PDB file of C-alpha atoms and ligand atoms in Angstrom:
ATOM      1  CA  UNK A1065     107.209  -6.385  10.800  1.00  0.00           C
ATOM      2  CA  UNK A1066     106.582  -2.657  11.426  1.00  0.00           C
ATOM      3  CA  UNK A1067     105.096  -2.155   8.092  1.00  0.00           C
ATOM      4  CA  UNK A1068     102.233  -4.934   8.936  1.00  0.00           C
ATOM      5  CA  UNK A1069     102.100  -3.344  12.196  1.00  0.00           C
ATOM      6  CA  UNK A1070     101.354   0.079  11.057  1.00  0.00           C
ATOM      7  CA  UNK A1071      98.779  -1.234   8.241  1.00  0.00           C
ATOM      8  CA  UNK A1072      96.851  -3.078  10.633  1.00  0.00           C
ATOM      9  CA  UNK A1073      96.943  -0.219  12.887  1.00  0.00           C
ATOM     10  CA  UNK A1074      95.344   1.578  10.132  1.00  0.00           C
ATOM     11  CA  UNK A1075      93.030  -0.674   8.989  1.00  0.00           C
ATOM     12  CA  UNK A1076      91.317  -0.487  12.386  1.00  0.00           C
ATOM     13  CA  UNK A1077      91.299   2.983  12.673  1.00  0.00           C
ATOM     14  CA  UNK A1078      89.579   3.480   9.204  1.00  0.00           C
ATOM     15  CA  UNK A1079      87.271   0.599  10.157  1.00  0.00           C
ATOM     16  CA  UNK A1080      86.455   3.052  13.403  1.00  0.00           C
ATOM     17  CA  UNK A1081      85.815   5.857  11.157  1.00  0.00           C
ATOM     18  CA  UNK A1082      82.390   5.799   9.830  1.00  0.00           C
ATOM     19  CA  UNK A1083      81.052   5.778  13.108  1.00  0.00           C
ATOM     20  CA  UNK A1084      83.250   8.699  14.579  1.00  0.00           C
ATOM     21  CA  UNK A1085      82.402  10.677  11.510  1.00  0.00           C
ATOM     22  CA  UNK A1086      78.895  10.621  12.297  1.00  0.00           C
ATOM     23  CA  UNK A1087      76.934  13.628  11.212  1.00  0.00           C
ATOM     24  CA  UNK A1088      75.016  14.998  14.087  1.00  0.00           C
ATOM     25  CA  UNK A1089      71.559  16.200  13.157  1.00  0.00           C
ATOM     26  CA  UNK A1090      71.255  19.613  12.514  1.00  0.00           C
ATOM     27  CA  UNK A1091      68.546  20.134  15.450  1.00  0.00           C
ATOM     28  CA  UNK A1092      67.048  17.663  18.246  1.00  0.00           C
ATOM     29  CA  UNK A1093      64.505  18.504  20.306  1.00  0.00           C
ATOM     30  CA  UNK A1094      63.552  16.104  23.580  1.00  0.00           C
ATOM     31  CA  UNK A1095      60.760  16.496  25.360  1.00  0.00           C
ATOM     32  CA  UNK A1096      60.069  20.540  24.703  1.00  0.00           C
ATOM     33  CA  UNK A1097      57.878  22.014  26.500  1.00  0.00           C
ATOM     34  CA  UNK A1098      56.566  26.006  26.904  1.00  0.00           C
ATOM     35  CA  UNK A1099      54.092  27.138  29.325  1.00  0.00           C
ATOM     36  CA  UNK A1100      53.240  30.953  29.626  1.00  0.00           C
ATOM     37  CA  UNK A1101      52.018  30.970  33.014  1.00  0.00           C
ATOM     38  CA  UNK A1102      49.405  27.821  33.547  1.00  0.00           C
ATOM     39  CA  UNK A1103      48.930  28.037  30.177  1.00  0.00           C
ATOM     40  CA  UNK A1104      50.399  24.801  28.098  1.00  0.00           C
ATOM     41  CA  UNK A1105      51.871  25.377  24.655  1.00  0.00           C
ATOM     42  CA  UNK A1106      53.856  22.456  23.784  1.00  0.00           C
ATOM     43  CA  UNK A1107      53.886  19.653  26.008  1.00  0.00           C
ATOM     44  CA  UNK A1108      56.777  17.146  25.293  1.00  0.00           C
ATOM     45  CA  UNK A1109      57.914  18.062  21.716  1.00  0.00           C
ATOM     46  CA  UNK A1110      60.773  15.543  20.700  1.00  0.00           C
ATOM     47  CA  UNK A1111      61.789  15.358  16.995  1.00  0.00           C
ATOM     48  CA  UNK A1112      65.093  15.299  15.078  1.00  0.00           C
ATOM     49  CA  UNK A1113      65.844  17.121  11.764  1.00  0.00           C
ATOM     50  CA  UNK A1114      69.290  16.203   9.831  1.00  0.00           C
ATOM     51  CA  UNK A1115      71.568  18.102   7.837  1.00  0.00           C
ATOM     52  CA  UNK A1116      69.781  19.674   4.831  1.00  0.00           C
ATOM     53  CA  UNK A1117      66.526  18.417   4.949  1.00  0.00           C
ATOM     54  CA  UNK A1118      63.650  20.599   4.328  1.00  0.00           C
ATOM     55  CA  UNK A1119      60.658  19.742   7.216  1.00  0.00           C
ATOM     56  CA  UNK A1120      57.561  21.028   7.899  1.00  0.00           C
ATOM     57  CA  UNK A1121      55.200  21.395  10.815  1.00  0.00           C
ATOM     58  CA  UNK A1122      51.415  21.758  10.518  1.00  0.00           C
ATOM     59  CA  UNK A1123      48.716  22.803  12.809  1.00  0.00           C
ATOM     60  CA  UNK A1124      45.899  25.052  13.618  1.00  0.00           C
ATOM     61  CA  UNK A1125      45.865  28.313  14.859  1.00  0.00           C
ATOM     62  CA  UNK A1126      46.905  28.199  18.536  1.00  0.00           C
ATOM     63  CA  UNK A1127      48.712  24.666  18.455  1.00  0.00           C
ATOM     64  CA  UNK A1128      51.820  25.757  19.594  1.00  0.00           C
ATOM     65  CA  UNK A1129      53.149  26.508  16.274  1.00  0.00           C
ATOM     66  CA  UNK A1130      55.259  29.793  16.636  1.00  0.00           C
ATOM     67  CA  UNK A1131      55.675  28.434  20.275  1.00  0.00           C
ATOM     68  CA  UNK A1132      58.067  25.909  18.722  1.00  0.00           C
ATOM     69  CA  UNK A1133      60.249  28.119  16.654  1.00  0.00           C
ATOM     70  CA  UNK A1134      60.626  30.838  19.139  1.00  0.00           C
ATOM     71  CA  UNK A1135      62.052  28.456  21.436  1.00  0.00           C
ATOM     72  CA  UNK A1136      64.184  27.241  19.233  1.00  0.00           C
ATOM     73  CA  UNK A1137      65.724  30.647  18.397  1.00  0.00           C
ATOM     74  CA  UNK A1138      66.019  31.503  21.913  1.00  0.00           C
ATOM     75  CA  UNK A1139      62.971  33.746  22.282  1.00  0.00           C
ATOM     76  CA  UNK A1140      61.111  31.992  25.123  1.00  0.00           C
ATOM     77  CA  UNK A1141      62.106  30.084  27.674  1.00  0.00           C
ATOM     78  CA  UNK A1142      61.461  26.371  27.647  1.00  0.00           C
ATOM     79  CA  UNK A1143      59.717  25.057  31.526  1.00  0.00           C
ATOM     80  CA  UNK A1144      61.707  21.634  30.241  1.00  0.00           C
ATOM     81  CA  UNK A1145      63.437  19.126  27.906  1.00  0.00           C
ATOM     82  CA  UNK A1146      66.501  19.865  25.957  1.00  0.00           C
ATOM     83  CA  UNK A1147      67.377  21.588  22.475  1.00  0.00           C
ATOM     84  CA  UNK A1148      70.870  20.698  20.449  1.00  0.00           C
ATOM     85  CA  UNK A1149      72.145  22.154  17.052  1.00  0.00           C
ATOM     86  CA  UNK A1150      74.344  20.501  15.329  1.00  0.00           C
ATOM     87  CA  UNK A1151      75.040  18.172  19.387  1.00  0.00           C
ATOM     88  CA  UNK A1152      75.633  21.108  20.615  1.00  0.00           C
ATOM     89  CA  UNK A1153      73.163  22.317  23.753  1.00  0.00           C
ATOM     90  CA  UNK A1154      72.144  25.183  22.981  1.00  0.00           C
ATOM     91  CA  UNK A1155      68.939  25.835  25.489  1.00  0.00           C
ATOM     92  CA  UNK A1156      71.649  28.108  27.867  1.00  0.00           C
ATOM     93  CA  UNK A1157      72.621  30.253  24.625  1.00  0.00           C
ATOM     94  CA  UNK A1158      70.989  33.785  24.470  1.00  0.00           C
ATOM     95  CA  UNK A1159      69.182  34.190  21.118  1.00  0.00           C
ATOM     96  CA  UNK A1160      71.890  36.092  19.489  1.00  0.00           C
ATOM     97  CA  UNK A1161      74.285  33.512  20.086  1.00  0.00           C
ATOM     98  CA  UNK A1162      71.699  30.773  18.668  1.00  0.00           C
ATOM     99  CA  UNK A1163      71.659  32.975  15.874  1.00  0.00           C
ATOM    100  CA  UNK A1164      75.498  32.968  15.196  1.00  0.00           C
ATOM    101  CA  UNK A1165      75.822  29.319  15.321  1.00  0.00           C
ATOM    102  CA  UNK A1166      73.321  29.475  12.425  1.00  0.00           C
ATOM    103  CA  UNK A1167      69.896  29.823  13.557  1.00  0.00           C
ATOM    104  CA  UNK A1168      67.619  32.096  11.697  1.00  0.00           C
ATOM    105  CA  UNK A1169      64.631  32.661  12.660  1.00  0.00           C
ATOM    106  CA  UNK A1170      61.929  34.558   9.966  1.00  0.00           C
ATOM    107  CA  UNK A1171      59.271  35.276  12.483  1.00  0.00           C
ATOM    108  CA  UNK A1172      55.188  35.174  11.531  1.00  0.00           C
ATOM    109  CA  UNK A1173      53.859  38.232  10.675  1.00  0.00           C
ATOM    110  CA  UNK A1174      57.446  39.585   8.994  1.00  0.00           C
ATOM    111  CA  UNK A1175      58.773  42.090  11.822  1.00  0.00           C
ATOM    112  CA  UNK A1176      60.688  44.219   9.338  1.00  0.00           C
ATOM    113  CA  UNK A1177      61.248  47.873  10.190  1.00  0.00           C
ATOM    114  CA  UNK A1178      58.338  49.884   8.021  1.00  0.00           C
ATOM    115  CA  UNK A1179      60.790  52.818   8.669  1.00  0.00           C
ATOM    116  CA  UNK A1180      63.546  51.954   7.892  1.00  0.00           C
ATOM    117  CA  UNK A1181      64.741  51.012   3.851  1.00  0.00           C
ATOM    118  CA  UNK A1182      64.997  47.574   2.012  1.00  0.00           C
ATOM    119  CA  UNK A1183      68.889  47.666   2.468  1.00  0.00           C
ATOM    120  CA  UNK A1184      68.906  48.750   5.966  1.00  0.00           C
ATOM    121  CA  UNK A1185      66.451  46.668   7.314  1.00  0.00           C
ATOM    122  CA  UNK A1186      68.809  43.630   5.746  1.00  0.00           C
ATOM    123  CA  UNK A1187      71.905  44.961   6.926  1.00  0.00           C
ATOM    124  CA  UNK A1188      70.382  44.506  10.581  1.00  0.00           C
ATOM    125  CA  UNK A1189      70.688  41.085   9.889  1.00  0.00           C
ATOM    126  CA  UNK A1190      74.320  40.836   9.432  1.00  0.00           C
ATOM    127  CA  UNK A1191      75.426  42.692  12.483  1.00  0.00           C
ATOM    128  CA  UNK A1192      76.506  40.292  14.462  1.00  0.00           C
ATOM    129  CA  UNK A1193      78.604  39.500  11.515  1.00  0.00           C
ATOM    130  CA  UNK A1194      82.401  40.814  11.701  1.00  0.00           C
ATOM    131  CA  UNK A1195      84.530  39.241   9.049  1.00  0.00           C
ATOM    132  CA  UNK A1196      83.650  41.961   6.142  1.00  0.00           C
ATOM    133  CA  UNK A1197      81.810  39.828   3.829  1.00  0.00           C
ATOM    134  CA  UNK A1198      78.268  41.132   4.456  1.00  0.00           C
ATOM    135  CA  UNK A1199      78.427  43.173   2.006  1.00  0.00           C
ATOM    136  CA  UNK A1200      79.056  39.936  -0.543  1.00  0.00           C
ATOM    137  CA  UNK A1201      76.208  38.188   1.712  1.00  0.00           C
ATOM    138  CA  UNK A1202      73.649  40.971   0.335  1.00  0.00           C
ATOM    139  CA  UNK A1203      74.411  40.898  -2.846  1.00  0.00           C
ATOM    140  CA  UNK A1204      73.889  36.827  -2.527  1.00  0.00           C
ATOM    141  CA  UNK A1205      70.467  37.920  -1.046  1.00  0.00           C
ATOM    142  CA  UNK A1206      69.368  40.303  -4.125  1.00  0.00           C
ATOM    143  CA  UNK A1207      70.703  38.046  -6.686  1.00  0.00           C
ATOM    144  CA  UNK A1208      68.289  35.454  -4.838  1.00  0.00           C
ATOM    145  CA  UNK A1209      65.543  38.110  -4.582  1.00  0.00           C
ATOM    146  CA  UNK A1210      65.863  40.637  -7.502  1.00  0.00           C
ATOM    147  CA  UNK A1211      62.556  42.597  -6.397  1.00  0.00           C
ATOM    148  CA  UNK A1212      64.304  43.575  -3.159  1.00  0.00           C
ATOM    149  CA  UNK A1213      67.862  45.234  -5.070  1.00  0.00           C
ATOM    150  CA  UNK A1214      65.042  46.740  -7.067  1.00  0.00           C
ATOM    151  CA  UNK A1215      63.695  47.920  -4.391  1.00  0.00           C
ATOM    152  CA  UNK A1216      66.749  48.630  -1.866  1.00  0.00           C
ATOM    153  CA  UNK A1217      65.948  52.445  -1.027  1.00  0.00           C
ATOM    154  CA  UNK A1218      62.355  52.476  -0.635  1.00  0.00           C
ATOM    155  CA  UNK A1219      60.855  52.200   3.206  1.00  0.00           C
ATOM    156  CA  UNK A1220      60.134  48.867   4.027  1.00  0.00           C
ATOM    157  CA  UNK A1221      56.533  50.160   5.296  1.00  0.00           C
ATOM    158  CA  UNK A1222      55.485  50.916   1.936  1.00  0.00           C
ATOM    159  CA  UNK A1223      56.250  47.079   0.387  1.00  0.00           C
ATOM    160  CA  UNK A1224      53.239  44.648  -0.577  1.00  0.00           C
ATOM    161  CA  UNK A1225      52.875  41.913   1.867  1.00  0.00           C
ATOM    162  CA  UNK A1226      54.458  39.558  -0.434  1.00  0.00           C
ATOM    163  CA  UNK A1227      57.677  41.963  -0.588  1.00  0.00           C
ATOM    164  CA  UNK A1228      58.007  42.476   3.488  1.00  0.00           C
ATOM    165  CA  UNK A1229      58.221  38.787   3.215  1.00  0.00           C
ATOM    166  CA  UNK A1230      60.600  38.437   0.822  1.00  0.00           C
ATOM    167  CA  UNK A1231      62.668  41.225   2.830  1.00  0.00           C
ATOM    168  CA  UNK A1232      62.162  39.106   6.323  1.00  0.00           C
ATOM    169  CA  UNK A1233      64.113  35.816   4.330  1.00  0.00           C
ATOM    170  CA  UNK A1234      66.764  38.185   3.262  1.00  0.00           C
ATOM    171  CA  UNK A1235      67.325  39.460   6.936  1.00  0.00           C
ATOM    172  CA  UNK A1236      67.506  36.279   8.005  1.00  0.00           C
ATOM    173  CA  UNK A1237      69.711  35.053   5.170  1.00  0.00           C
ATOM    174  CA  UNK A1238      72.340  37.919   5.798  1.00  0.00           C
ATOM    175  CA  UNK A1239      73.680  35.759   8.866  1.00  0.00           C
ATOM    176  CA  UNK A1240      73.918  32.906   6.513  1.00  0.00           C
ATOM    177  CA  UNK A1241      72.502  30.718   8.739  1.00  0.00           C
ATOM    178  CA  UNK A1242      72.888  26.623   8.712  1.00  0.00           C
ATOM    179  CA  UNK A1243      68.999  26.456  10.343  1.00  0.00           C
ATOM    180  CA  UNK A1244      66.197  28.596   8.767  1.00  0.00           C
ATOM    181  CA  UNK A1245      63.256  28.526  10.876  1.00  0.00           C
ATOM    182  CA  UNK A1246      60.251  30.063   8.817  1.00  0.00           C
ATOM    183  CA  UNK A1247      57.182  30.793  10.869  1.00  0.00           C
ATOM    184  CA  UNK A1248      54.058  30.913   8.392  1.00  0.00           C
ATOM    185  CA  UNK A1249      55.582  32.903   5.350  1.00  0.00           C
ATOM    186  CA  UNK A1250      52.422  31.963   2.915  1.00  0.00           C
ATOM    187  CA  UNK A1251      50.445  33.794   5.773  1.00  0.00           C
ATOM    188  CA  UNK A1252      47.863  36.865   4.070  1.00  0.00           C
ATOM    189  CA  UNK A1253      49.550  36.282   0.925  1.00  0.00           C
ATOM    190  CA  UNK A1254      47.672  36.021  -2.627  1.00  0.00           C
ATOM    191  CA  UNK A1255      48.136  32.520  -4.167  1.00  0.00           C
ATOM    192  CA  UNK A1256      50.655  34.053  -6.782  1.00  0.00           C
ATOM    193  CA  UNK A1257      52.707  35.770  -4.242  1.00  0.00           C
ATOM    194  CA  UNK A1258      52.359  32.529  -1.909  1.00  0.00           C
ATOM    195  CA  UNK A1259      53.949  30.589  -5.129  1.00  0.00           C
ATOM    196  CA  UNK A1260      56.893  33.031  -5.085  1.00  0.00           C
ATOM    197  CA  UNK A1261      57.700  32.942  -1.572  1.00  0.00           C
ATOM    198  CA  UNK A1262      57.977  28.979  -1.872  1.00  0.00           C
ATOM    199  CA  UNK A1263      60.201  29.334  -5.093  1.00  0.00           C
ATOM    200  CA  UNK A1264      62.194  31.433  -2.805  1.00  0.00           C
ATOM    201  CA  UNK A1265      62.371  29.044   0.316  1.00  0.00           C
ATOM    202  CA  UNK A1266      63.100  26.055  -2.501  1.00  0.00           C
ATOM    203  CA  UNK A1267      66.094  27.505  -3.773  1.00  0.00           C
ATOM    204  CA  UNK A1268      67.157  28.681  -0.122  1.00  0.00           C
ATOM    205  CA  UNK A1269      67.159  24.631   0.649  1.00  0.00           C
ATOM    206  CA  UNK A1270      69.099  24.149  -2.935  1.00  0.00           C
ATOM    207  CA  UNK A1271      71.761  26.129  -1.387  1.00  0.00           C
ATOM    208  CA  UNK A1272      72.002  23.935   1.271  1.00  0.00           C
ATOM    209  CA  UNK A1273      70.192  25.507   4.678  1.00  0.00           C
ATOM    210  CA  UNK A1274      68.568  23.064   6.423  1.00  0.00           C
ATOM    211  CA  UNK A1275      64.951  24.642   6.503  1.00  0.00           C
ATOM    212  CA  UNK A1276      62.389  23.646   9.269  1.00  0.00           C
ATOM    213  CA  UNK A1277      59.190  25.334   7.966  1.00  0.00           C
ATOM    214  CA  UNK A1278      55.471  25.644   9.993  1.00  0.00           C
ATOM    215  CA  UNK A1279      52.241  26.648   8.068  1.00  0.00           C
ATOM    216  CA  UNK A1280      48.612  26.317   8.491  1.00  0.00           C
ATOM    217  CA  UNK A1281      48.454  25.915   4.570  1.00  0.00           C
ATOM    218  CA  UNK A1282      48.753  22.405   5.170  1.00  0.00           C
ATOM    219  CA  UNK A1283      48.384  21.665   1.668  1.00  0.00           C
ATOM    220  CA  UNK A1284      51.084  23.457   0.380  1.00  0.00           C
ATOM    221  CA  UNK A1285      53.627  22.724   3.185  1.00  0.00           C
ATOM    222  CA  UNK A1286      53.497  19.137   2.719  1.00  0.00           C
ATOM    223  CA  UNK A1287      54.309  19.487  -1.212  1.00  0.00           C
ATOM    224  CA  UNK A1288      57.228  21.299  -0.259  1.00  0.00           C
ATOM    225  CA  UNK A1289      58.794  19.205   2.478  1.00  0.00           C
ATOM    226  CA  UNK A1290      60.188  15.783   2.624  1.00  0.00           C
ATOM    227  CA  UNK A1291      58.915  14.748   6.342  1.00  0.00           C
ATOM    228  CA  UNK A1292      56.098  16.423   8.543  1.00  0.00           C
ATOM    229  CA  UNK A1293      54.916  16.301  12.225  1.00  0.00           C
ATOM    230  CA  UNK A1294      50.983  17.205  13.093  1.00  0.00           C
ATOM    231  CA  UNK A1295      50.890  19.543  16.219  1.00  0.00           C
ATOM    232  CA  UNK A1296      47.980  19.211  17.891  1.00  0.00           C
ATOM    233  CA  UNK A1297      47.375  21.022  21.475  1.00  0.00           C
ATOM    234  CA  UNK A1298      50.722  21.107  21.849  1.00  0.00           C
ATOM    235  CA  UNK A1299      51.564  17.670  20.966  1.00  0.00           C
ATOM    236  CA  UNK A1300      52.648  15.869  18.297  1.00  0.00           C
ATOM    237  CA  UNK A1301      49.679  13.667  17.020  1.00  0.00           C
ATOM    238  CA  UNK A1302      51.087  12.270  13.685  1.00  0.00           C
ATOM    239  CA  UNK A1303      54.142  12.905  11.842  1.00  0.00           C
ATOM    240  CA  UNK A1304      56.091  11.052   9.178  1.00  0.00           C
ATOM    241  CA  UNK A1305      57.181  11.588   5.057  1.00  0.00           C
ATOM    242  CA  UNK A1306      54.719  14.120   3.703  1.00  0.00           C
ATOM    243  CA  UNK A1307      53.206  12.249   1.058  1.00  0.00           C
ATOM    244  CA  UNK A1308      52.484   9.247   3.605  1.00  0.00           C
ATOM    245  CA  UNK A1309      50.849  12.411   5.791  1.00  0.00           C
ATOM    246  CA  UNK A1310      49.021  13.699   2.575  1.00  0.00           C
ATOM    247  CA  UNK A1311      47.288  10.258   1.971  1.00  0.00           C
ATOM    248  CA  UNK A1312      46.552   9.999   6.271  1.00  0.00           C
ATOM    249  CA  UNK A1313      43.035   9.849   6.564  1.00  0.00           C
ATOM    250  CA  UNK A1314      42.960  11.808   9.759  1.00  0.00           C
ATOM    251  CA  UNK A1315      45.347  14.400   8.064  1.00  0.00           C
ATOM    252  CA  UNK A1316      42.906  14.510   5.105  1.00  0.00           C
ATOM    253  CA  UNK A1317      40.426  15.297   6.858  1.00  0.00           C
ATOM    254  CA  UNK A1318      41.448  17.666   9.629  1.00  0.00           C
ATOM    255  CA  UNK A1319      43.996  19.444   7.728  1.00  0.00           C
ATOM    256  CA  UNK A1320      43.246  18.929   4.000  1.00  0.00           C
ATOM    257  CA  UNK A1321      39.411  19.687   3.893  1.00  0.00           C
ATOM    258  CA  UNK A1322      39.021  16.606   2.195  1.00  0.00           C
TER     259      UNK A1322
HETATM  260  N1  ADP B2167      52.842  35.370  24.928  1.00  0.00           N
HETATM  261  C1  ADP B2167      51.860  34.502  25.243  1.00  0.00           C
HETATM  262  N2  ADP B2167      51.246  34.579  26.449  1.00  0.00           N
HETATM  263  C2  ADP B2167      50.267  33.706  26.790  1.00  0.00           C
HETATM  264  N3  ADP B2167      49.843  32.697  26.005  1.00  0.00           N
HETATM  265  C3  ADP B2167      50.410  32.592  24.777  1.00  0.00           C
HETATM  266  C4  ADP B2167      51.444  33.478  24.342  1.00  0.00           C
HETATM  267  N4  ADP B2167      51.818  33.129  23.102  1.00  0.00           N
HETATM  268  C5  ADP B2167      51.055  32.063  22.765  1.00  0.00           C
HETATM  269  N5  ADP B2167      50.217  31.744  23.767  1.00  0.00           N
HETATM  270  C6  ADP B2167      49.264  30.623  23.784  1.00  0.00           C
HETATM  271  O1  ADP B2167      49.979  29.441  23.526  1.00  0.00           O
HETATM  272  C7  ADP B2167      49.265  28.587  22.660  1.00  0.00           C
HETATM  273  C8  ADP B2167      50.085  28.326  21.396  1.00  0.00           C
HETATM  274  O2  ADP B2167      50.269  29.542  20.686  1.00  0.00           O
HETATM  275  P1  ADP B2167      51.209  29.643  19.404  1.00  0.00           P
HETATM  276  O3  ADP B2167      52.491  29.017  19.694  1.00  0.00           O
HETATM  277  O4  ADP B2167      51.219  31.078  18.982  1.00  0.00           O
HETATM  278  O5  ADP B2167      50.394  28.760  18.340  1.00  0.00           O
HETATM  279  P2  ADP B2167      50.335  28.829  16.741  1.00  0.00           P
HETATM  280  O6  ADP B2167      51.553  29.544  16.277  1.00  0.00           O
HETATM  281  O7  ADP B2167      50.266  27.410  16.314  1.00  0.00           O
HETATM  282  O8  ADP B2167      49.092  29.590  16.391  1.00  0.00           O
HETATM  283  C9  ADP B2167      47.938  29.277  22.384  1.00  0.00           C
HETATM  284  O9  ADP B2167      46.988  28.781  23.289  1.00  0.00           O
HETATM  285  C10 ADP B2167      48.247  30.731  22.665  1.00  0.00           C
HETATM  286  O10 ADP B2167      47.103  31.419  23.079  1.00  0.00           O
HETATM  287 MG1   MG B2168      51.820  31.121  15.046  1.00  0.00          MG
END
């Protein structure tokens, strides 16, 4: 009698489970929106990325591109709607504690330090790190990018455009974050370079991170990507699975020079 109890009793319970178990997605956004003064930069932003995809956003110059991704990581302040990692709320978090949870933020335009070296400018990355392993975490980081161990002592100032790129993944890396947020990393670079930089950013999302990418190059950010939004203005005009966004007559158009 107690046995058929108890097996029932567990039956239930693993009948409950899938539900409970539910991943939540790795980042929701609902109803985002930045001003800087009267100035609107998103307006209502609500999308939902889950665990290990690879996403991209497109726009023009000025749609509220970077405006996105900084608040995500915490470096502006949203006027509303909400922002979760992972279900947690993360909108009251300062940016450093964003970035411990796991959000990584490679800002446009690279922001390394020209004056300071390869290796130093990556160790910066890992110091909110205290367990001891960063020093594992860079070697992970030139293994991924050999140019960079090749290049470890020289000033950061003195890399090609492609290489200060490189060097702003690797800073980011060094946290290894859950959430990279990549804020036009094809941006000024020759087409060969560009190529590199996305083998890069592919293997990143082979190794798991969860990758939320934004590019003008419209072109090449919907080959790499599995879903895409269109930000227009600060709004999100069309968005779906890239290739159905590649064939969109509007995207073709406005986006693809086609
Ligand atoms: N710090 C700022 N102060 C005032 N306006 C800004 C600031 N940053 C961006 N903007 C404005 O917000 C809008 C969106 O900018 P941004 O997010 O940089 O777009 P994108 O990255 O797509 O080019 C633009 O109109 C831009 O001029
Ligand atoms: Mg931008």
């Amino acid at each position: 009698m107690t046995k058929a109890a108890t097996t029932t009793e567990v039956q239930v319970i693993t009948g409950v489970l899938p539900t409970t178990q539910r991943v939540a997605p790795m980042l929701s956004l609902s109803e985002l929106s930045v001003h800087y003064g009267g100035i609107a930069a998103l307006r209502g932003i609500s999308l939902s990325i889950e665990v290990g995809e690879m996403v991209c956003v497109i726009g023009a110059n000025g749609a509220g591109k970077s405006s996105l991704l900084r608040a995500i990581a915490g470096l502006v302040t949203p006027s509303a709607g909400h922002i979760a990692h992972r279900g947690v709320p993360v909108l009251m978090l300062p940016s450093f504690e964003r970035a411990r949870r796991g959000i990584s933020l490679v800002p446009e335009g690279r922001g390394v330090f020209p004056r300071l070296s390869v290796q130093e400018n990556i160790a910066i990355g890992g110091y909110a790190r205290s367990d001891g392993a960063v020093k594992d975490d860079i070697d992970r980081i030139y293994a991924l990018m050999p140019r960079l161990a090749e290049r470890r002592s020289q000033l950061a100032g003195t890399l090609s455009g492609g290489e200060q790129q490189m060097l702003a993944i690797g800073r980011a890396m060094v946290s290894r974050p859950d959430l990279l947020l990549l804020d036009e990393p094809s941006m000024g670079l020759a087409p060969m370079m560009v190529q590199k930089i996305f083998e890069i950013i592919a293997e990143v999302a082979r190794q798991g991170v969860t990758i939320l990418l934004v590019e003008q190059n419209a072109r090449l950010a919907l080959r790499t990507a599995s879903r895409a939004w269109v930000l227009e203005g600060g709004q999100i005009s069309v968005s779906g699975p890239s290739a159905a966004l590649a064939a969109d007559p509007r995207v073709r158009a406005a986006y693809l020079g086609e």
